Short mmCIF file of C-alpha atoms in Angstrom, two decimals:
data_model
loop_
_atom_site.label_atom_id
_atom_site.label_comp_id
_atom_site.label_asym_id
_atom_site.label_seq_id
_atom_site.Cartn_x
_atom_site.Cartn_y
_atom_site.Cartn_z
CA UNK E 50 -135.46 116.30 -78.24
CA UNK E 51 -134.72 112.65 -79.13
CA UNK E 52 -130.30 112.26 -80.29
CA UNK E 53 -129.25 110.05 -83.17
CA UNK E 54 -126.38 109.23 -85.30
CA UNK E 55 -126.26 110.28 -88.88
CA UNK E 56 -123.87 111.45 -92.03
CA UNK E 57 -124.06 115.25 -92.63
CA UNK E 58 -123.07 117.36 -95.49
CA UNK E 59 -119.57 119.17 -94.47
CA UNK E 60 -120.45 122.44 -96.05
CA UNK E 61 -119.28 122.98 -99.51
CA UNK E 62 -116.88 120.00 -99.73
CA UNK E 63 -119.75 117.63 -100.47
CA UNK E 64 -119.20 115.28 -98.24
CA UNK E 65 -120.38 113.74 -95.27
CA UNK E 66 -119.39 113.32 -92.12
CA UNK E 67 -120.31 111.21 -89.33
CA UNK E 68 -122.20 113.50 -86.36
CA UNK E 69 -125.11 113.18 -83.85
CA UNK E 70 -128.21 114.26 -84.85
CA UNK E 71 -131.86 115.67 -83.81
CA UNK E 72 -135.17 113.93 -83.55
CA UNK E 73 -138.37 115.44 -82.02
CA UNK E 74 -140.47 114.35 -79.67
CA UNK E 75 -142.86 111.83 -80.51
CA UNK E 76 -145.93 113.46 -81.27
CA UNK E 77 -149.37 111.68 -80.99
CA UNK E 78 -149.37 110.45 -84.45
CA UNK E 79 -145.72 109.62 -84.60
CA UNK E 80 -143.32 106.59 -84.90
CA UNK E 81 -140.02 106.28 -83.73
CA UNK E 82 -138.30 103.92 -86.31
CA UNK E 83 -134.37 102.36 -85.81
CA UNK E 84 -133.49 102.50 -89.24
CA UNK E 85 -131.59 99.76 -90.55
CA UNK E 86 -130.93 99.82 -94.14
CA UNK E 87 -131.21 102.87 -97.09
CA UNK E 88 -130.94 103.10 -100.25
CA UNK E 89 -128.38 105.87 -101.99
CA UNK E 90 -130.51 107.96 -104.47
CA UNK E 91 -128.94 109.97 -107.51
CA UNK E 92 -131.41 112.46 -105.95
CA UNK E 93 -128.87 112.39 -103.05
CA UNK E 94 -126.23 113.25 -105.30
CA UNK E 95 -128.19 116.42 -106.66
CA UNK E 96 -129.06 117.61 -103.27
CA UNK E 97 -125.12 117.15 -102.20
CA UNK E 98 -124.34 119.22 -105.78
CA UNK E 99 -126.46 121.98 -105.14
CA UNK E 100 -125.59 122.42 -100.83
CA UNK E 101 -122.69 124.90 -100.53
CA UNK E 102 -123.20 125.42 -96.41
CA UNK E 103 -123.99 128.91 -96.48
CA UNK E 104 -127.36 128.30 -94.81
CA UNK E 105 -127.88 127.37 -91.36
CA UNK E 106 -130.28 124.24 -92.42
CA UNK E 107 -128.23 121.19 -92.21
CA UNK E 108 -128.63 118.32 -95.16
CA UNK E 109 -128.65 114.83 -94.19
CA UNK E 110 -129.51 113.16 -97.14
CA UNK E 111 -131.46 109.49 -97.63
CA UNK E 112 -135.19 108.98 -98.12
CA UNK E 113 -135.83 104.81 -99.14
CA UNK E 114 -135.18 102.98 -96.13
CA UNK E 115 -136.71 100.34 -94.11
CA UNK E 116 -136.47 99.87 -90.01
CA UNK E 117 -138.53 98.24 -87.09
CA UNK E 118 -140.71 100.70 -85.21
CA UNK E 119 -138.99 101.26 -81.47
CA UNK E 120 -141.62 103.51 -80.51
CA UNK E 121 -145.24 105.15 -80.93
CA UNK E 122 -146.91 108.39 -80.11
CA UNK E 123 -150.01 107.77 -78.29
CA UNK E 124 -152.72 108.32 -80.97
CA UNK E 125 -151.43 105.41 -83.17
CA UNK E 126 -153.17 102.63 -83.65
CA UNK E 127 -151.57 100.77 -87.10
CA UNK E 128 -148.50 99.90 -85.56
CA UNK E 129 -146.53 98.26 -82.54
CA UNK E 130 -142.86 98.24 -81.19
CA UNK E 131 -141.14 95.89 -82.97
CA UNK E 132 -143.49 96.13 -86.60
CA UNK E 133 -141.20 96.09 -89.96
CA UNK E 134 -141.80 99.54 -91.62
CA UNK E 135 -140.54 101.33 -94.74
CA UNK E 136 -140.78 104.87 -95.33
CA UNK E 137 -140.20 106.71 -98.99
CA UNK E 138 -139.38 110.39 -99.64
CA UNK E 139 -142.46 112.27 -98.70
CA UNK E 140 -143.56 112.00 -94.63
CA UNK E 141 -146.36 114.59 -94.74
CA UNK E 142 -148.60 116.52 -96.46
CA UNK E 143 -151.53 118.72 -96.10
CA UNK E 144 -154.47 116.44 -96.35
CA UNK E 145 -156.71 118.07 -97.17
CA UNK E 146 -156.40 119.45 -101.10
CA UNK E 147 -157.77 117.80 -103.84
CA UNK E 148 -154.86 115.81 -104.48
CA UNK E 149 -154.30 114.47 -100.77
CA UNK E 150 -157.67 113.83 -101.00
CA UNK E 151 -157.52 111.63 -104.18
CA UNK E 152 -154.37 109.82 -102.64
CA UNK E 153 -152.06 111.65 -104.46
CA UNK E 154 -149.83 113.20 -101.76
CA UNK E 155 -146.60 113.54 -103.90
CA UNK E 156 -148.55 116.30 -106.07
CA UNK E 157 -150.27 117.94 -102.75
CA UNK E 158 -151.05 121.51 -103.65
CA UNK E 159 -149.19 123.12 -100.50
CA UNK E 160 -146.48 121.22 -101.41
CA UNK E 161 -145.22 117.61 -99.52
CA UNK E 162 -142.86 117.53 -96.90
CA UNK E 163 -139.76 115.80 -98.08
CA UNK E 164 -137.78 113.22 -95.80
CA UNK E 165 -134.79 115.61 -96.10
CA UNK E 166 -134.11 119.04 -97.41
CA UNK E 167 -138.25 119.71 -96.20
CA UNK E 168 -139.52 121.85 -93.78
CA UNK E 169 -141.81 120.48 -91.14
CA UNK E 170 -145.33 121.44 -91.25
CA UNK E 171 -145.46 121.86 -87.74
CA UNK E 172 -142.38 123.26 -86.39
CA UNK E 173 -140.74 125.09 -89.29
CA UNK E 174 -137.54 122.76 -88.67
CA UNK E 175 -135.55 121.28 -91.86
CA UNK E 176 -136.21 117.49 -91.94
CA UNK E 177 -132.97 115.48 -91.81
CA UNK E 178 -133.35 112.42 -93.88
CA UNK E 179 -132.68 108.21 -93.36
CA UNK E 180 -128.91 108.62 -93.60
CA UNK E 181 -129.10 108.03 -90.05
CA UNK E 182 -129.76 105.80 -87.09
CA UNK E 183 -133.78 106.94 -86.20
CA UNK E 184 -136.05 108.76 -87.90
CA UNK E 185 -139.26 110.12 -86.44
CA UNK E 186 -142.25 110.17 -88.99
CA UNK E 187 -145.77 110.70 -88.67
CA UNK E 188 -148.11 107.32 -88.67
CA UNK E 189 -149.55 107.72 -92.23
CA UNK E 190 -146.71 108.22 -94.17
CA UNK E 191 -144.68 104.73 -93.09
CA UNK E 192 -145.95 101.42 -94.33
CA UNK E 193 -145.50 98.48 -93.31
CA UNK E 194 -143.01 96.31 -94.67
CA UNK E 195 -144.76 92.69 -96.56
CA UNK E 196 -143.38 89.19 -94.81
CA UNK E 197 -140.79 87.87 -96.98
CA UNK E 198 -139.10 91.41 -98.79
CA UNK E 199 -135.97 90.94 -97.87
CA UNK E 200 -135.23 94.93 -96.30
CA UNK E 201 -132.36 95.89 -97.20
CA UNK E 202 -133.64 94.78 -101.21
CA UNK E 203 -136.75 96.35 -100.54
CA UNK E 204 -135.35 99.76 -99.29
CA UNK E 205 -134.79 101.07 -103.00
CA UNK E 206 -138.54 100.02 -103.99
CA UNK E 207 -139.71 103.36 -101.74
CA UNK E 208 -137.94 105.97 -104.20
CA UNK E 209 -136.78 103.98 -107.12
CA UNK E 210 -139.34 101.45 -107.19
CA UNK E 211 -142.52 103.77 -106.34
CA UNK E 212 -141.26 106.11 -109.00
CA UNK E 213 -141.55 103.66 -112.04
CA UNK E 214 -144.31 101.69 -110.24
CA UNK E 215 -146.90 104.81 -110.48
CA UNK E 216 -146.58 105.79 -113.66
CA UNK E 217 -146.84 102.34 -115.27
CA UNK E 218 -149.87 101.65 -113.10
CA UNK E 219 -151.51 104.97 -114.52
CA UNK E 220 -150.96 104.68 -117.89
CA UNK E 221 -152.52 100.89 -118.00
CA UNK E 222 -149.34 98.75 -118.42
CA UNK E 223 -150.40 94.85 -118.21
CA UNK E 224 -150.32 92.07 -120.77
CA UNK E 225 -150.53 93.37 -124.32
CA UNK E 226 -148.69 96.42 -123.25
CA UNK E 227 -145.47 96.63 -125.41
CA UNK E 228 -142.95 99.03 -122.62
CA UNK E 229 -139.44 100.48 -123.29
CA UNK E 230 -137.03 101.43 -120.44
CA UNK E 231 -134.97 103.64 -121.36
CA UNK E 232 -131.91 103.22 -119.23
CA UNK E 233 -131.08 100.24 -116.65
CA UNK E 234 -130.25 101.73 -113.68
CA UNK E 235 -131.62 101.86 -110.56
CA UNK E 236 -134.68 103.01 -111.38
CA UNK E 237 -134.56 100.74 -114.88
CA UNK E 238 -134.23 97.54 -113.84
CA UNK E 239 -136.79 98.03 -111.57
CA UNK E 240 -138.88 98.85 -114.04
CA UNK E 241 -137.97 96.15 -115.69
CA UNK E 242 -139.53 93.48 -113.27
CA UNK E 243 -142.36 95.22 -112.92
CA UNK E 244 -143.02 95.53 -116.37
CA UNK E 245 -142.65 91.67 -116.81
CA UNK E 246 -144.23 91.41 -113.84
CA UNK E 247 -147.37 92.86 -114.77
CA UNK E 248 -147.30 90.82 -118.07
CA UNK E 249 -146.44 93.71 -120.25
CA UNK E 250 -143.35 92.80 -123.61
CA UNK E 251 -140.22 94.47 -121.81
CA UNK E 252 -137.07 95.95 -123.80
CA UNK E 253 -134.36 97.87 -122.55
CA UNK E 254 -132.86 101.06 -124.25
CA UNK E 255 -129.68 101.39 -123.60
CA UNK E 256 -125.96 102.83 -124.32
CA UNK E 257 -123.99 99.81 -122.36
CA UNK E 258 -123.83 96.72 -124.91
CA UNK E 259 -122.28 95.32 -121.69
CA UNK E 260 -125.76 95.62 -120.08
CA UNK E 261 -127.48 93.21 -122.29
CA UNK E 262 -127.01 89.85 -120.49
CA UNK E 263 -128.55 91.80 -117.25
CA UNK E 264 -131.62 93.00 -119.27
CA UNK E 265 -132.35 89.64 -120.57
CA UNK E 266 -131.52 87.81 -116.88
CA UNK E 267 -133.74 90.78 -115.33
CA UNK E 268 -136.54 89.45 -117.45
CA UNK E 269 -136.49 91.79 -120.89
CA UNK E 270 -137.54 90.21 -123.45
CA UNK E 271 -135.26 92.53 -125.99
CA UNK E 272 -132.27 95.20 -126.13
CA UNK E 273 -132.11 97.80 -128.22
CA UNK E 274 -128.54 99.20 -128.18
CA UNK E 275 -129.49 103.34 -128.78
CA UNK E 276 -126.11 104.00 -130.25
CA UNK E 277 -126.40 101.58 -132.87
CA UNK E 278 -128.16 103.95 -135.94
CA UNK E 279 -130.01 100.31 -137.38
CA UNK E 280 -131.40 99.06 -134.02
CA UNK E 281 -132.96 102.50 -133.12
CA UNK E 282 -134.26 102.53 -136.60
CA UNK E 283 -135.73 98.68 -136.07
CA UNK E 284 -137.48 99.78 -132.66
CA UNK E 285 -139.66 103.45 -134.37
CA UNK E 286 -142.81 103.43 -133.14
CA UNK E 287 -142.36 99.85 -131.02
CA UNK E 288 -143.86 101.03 -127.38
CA UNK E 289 -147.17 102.08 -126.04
CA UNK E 290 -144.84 103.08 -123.03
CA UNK E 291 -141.53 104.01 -122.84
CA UNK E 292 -140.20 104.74 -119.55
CA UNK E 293 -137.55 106.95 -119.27
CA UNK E 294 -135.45 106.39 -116.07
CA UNK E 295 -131.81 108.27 -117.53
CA UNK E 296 -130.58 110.74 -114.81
CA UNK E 297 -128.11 112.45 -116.79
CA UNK E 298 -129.48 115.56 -119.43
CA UNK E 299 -130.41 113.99 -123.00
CA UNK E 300 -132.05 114.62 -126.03
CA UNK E 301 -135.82 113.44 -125.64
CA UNK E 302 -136.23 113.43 -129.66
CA UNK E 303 -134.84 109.68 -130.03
CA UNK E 304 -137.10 108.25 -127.80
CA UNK E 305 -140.18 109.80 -128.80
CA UNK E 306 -139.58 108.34 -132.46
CA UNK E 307 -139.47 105.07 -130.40
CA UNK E 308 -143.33 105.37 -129.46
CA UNK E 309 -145.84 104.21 -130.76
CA UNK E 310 -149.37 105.82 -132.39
CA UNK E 311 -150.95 107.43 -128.89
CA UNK E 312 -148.01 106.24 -126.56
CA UNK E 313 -146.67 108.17 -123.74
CA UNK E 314 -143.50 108.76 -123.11
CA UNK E 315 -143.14 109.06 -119.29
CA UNK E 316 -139.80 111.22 -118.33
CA UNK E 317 -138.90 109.85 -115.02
CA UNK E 318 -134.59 109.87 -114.04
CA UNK E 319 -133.97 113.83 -114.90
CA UNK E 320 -134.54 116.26 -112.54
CA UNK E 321 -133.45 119.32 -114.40
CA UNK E 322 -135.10 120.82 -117.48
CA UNK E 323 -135.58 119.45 -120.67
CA UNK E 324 -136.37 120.75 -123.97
CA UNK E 325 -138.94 119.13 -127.01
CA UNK E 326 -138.84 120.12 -130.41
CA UNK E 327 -142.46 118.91 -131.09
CA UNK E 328 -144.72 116.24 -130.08
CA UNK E 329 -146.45 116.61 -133.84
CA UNK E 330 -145.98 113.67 -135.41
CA UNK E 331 -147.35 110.38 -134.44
CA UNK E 332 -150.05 112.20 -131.46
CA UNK E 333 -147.44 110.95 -128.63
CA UNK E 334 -147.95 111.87 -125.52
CA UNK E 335 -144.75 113.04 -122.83
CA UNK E 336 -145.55 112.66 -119.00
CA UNK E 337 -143.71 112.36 -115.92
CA UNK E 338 -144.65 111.47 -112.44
CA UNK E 339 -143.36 112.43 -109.25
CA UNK E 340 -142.89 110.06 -107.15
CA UNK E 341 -145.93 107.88 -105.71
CA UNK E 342 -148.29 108.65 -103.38
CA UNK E 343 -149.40 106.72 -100.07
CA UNK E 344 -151.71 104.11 -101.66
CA UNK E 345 -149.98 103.65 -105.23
CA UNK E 346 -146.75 102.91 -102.94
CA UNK E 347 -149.13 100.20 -100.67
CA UNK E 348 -150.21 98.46 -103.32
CA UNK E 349 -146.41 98.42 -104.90
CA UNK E 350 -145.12 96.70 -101.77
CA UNK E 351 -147.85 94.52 -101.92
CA UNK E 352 -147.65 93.60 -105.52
CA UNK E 353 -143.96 93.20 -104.89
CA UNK E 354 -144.05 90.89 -102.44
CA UNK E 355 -146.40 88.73 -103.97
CA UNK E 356 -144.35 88.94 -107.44
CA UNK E 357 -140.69 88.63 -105.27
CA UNK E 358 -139.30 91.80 -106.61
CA UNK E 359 -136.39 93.77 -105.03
CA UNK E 360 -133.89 96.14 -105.91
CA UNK E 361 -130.43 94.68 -107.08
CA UNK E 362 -128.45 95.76 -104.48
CA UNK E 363 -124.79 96.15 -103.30
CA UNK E 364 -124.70 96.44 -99.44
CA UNK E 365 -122.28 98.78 -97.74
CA UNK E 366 -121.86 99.93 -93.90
CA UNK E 367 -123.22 103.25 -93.91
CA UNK E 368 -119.07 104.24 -93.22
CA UNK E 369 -118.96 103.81 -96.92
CA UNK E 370 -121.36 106.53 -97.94
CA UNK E 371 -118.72 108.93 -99.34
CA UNK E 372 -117.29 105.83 -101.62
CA UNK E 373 -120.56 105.23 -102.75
CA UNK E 374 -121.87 108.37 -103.75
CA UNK E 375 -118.45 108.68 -105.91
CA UNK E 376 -119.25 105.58 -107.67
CA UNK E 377 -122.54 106.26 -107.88
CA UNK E 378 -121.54 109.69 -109.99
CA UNK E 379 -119.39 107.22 -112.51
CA UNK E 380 -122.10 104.97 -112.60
CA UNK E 381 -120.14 102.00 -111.05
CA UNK E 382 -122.96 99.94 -109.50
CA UNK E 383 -125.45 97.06 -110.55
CA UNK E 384 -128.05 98.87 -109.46
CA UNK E 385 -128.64 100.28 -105.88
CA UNK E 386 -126.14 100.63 -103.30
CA UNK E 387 -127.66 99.95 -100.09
CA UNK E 388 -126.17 101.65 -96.46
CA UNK E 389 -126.20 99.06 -93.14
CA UNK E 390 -127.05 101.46 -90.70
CA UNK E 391 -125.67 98.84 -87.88
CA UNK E 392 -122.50 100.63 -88.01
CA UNK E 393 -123.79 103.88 -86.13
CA UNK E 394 -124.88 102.48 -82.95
#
């Protein structure tokens, strides 16, 4: 077994602690990657929430990061010690279901294996995600990481990014396209650039008045302040897509009456339940979209790098981890914080 350095959940306390950590072998299809920067997920948070340390499988949480490849397994052929790489939350799947087979591995039918909280498809082993030093992950599921993304900017664009990216991709957006984001986070204002990006009229939904400036210095070409009665009003029926990136439970109902005759409104930030009263009136359509899978998130990092999007990012040693999940849970960062990894060698 290969030794790292990661942060590991304590048990029920939540938090993480600093401890070495297991890698396998390098099998023939595998990379070794020295990661050096990831992004801190609210799907992090969630995992942290719902680990109490009762079971034996250990949580390391952290699945957007980017790294240089430090070794290969001897079947690989796409990449070379020393390649830029970035790796997302998903690092194997069956391949061979209808879905793998279309491309879509983040819906395989057997289920993906997650960069953390998974179970290996080979071993049985829990996965231990990028909140750590090295990962080992099979050839296919890294990519590798455009000239000129800065990485620790383009770490977030492998969860966050990916996850607006797909759905806006499959549901047409491009000029003409009138898109809502509901909610500028860090998932939101990456939709935001991509939505300008790809030519589409861009307008932020949001609580925070305070967040208007950003919106419009992001690129939105409107706010829409959804506690203000007379501005939701003003915005009925405005978007052909309205992406909703809010993480916290809410009422769907006001932002369906914000789409428009045959638009979609694509539930992306909430991971638990959620509950619609009808979808009669104005033949709207709800989706979601887990995640992307291996060629939506190619042609992401491509279009990103030719478009110069990154996250917004606030970069902390990876020391800091406990501080910035806290903050994270009051929503006290502009938009992604970002763990150096240097700090564990």
């Amino acid at each position: 077994m290969r030794t790292t350095t990661g942060w590991q959940a304590d048990g029920p306390t939540a938090t993480l602690r600093r401890t070495p950590l297991r890698r396998r072998e390098l099998r023939p299809d595998d990379l070794a990657v020295r990661i050096d920067y990831c992004g801190v997920c609210h799907s992090d948070l969630h995992a942290l929430r719902a680990h109490d340390g009762a079971t034996d499988r250990p949580l390391v949480p952290g699945h957007e990061f980017t790294g240089v490849v430090t070794g290969t397994g001897p079947a690989v052929t796409r990449f070379r010690t020393g390649d830029r790489v970035a790796v997302g939350n998903i690092v194997d799947a069956c391949d061979e279901c209808p879905m793998c087979r279309a491309g879509q591995e983040n819906f395989c039918h057997a289920f993906p294996t997650l960069t953390y909280g998974g179970t290996d498809r080979r071993d049985g082993s829990a996965t231990l995600g990028g909140y750590a030093r090295e990962y080992v992950v099979r050839d296919r599921f890294a990519h590798p990481l455009p000239a000129g993304l800065d990485p620790a900017a383009a770490a977030p664009l492998l969860c966050a990014g990916v996850t607006v990216w797909e759905p806006m991709r499959a549901l047409g957006v491009g000029p003409g396209s009138r898109v809502g984001v509901a909610g500028l986070g860090g998932l939101g204002h990456l939709a935001v650039k991509m939505a300008v990006a790809l030519g589409a009229t861009t307008t932020v939904v949001s609580r925070s008045p305070d967040k208007a400036g950003d919106a419009r210095r992001l690129g939105a070409h409107e706010f829409v302040l959804s506690t203000d009665p007379a501005q939701l009003a003003g915005a009925r029926e405005r978007f052909d897509v309205l992406l909703d990136t809010l993480s916290v439970p809410h009422d769907l109902g006001p932002y369906l009456r914000l789409v428009a005759l045959d638009g979609t409104l694509s539930q992306l930030g909430h991971l638990g339940p959620v509950t619609v009263e009808s979808l009669l009136s104005g033949r709207k359509k709800l989706s979601s979209a887990g995640s992307g899978g291996l060629p939506a998130t190619a042609a992401m990092l491509d279009f990103c790098a030719e478009k110069n999007i990154t996250a917004e990012i606030e970069l902390l040693p990876s020391a800091q981890v406990n501080q910035a999940l806290d903050r994270l849970s009051r929503n006290d960062v502009r938009y992604r914080f970002v763990l150096d990894m240097s700090d564990l060698d």
